[in-house]
JSON list of C-alpha atoms in Angstrom, two decimals:
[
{"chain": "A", "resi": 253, "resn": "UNK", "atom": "CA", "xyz": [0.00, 0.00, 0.00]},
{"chain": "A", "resi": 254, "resn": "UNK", "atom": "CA", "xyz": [1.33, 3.59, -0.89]},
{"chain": "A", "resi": 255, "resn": "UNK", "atom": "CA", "xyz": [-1.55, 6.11, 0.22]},
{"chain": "A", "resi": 256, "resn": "UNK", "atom": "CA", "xyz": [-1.89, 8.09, 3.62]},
{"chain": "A", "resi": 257, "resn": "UNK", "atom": "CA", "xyz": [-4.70, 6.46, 5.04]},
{"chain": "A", "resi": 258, "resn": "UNK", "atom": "CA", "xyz": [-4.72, 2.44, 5.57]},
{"chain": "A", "resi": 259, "resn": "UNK", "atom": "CA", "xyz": [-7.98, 1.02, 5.74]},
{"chain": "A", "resi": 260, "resn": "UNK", "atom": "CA", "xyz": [-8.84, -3.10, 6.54]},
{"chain": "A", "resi": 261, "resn": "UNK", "atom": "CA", "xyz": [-12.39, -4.55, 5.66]},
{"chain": "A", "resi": 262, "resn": "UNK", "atom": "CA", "xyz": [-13.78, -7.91, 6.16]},
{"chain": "A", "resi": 263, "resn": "UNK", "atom": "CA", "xyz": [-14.60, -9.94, 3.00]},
{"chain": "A", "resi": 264, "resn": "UNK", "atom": "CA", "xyz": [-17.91, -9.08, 4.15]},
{"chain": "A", "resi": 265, "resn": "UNK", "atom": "CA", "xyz": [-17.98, -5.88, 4.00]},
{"chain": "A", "resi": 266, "resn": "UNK", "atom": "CA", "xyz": [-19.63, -3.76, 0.82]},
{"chain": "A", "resi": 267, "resn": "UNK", "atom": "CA", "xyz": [-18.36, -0.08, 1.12]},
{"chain": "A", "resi": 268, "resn": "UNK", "atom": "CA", "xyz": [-20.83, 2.18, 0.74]},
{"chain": "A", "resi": 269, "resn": "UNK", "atom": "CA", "xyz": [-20.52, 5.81, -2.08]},
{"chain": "A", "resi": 270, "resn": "UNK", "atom": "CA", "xyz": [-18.32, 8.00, -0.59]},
{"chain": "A", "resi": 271, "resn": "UNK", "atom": "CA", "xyz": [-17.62, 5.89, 2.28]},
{"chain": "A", "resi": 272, "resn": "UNK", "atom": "CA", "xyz": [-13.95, 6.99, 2.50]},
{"chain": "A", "resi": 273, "resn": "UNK", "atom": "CA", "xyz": [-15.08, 11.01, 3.37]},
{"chain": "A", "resi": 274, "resn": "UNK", "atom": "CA", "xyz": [-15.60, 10.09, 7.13]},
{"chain": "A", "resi": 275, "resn": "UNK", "atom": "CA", "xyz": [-12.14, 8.37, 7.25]},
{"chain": "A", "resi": 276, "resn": "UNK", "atom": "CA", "xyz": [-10.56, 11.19, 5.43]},
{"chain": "A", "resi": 277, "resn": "UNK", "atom": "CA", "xyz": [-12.47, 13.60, 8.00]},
{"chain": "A", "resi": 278, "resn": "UNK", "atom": "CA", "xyz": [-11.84, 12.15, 11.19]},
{"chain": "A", "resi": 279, "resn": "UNK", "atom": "CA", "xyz": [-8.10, 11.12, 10.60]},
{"chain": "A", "resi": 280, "resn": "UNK", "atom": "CA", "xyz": [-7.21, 14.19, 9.33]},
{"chain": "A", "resi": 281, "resn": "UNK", "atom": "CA", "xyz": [-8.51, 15.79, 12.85]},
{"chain": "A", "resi": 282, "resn": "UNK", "atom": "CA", "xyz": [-6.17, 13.51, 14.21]},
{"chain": "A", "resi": 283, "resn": "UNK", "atom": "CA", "xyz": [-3.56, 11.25, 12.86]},
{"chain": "A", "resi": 284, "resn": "UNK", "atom": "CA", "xyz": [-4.38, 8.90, 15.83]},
{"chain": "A", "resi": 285, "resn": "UNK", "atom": "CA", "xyz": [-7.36, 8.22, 15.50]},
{"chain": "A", "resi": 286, "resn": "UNK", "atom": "CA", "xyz": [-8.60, 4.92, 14.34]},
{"chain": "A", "resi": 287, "resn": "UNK", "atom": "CA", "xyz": [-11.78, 5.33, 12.64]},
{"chain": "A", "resi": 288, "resn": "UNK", "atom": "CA", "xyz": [-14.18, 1.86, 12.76]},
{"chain": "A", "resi": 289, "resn": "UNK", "atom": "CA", "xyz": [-17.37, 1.86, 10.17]},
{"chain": "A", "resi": 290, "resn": "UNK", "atom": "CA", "xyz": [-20.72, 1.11, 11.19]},
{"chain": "A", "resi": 291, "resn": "UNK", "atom": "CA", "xyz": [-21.87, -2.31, 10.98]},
{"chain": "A", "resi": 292, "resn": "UNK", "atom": "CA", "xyz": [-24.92, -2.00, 8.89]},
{"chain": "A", "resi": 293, "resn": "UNK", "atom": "CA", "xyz": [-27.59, -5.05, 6.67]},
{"chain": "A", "resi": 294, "resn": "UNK", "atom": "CA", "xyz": [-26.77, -5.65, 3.35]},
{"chain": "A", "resi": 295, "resn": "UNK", "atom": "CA", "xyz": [-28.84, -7.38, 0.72]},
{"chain": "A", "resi": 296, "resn": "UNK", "atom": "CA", "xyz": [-27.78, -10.27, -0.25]},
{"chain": "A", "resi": 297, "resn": "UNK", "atom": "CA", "xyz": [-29.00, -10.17, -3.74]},
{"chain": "A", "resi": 298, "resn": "UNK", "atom": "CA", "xyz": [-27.74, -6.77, -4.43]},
{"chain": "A", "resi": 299, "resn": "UNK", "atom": "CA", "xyz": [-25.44, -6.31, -2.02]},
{"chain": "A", "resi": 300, "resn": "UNK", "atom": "CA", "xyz": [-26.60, -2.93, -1.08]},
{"chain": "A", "resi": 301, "resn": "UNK", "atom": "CA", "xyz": [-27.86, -1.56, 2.17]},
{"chain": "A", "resi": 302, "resn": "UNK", "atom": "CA", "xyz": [-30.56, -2.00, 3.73]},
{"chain": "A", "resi": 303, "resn": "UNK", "atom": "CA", "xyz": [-31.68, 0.74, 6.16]},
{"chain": "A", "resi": 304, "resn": "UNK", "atom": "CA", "xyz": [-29.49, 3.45, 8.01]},
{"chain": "A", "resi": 305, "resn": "UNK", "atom": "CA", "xyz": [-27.69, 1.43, 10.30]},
{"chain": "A", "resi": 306, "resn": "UNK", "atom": "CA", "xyz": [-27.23, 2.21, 13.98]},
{"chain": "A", "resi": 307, "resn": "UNK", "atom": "CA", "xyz": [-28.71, 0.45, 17.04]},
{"chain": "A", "resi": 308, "resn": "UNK", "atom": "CA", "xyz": [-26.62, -2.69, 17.17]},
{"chain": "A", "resi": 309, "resn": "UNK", "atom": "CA", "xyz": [-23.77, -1.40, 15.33]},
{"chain": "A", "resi": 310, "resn": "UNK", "atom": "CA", "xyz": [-20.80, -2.14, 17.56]},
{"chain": "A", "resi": 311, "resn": "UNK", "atom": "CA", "xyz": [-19.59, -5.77, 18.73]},
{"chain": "A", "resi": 312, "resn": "UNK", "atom": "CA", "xyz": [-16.68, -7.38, 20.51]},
{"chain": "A", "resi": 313, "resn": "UNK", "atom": "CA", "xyz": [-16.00, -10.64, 21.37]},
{"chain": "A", "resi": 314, "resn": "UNK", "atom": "CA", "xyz": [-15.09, -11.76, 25.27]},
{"chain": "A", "resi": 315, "resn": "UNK", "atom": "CA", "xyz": [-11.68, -13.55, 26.71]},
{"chain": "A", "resi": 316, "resn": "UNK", "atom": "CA", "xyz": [-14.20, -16.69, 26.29]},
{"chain": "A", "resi": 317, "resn": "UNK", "atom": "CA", "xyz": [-14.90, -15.96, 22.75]},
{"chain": "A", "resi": 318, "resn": "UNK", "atom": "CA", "xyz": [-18.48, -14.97, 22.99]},
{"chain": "A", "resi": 319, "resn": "UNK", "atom": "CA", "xyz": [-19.42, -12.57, 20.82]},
{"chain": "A", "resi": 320, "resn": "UNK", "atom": "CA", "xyz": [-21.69, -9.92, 21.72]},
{"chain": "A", "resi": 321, "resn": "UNK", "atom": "CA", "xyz": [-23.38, -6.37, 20.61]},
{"chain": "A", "resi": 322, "resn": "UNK", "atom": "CA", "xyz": [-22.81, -3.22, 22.55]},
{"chain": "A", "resi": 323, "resn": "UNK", "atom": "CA", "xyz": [-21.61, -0.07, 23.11]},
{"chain": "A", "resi": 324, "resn": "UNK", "atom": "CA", "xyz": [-22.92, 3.21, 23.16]},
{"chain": "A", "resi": 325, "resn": "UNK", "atom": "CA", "xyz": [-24.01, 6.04, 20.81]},
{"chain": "A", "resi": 326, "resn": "UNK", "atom": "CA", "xyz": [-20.87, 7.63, 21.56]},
{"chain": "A", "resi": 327, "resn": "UNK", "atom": "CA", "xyz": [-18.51, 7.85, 18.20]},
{"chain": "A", "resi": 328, "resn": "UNK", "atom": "CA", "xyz": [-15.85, 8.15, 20.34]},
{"chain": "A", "resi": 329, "resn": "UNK", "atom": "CA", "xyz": [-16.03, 5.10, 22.22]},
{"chain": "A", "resi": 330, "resn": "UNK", "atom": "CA", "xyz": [-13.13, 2.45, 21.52]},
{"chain": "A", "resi": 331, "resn": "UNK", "atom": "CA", "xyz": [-14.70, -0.97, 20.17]},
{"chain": "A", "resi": 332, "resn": "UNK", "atom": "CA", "xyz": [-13.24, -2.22, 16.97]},
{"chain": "A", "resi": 333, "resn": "UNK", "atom": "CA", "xyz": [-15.75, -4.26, 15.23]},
{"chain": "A", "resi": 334, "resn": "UNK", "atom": "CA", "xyz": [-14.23, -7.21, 13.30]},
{"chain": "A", "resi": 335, "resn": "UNK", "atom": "CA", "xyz": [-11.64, -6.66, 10.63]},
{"chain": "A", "resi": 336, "resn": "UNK", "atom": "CA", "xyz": [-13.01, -2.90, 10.07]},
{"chain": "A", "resi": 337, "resn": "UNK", "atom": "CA", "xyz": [-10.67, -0.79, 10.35]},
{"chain": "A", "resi": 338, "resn": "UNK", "atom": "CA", "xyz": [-8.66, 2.57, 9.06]},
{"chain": "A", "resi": 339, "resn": "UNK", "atom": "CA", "xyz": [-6.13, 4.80, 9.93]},
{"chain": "A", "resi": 340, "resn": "UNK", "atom": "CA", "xyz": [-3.19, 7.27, 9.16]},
{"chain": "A", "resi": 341, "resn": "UNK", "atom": "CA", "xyz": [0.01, 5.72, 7.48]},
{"chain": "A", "resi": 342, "resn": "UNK", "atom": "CA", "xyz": [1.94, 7.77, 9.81]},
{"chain": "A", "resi": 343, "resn": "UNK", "atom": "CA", "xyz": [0.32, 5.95, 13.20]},
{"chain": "A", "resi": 344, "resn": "UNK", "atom": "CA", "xyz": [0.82, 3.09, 11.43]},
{"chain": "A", "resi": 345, "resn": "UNK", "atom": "CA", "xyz": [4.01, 3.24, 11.06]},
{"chain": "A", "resi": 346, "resn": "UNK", "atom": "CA", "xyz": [4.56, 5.09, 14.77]},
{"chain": "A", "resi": 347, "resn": "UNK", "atom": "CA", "xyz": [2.41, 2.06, 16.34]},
{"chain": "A", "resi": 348, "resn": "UNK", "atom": "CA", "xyz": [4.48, -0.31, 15.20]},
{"chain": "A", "resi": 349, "resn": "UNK", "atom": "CA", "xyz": [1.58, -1.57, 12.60]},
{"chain": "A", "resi": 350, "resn": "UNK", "atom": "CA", "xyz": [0.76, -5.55, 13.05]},
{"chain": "A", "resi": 351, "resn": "UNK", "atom": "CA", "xyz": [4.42, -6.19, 14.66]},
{"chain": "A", "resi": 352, "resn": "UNK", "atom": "CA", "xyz": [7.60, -4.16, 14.04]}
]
């Protein structure tokens, strides 16, 4: 990858139009910031969304592998949900990315 921002999405995942102005938005108010998308229904026949979103958005998984939904309407709140992912090149690289 060679751009600014690195993003990771499940194999799932169907990005939305203009999904990357958020990312762009948000990172560039910070460079620390890890921004996580929505989890939101998809069609399965056209594999566009269905509804806004919201509500049980945000899941984690327990030290005993359960997984469950949560969180709060807070954007701020830190819950990575799956694989989805993004953030600067720069934190990245100042993180120490997936091992340095």
């Amino acid at each position: 990858a060679t751009g600014d921002i690195i993003v990771f999405f499940d194999c799932h995942v169907a990005p939305q139009p203009k999904w990357y102005v958020d990312f762009l938005t948000l990172i560039g108010e910070n460079y620390r910031r890890m921004v996580i998308p929505q989890i939101t229904g998809l069609d399965i026949d056209t594999w566009t969304q269905v509804g806004g979103g919201g509500g049980m958005s945000k899941c984690y998984l327990t030290w005993d592998g359960d997984f469950k939904w949560g969180g709060t309407d807070d954007m701020y709140m830190g819950m990575l949900s799956g694989g989805l992912a993004g953030m600067s090149r720069y934190w990245w690289d100042e993180s120490g990315g997936f091992d340095s």
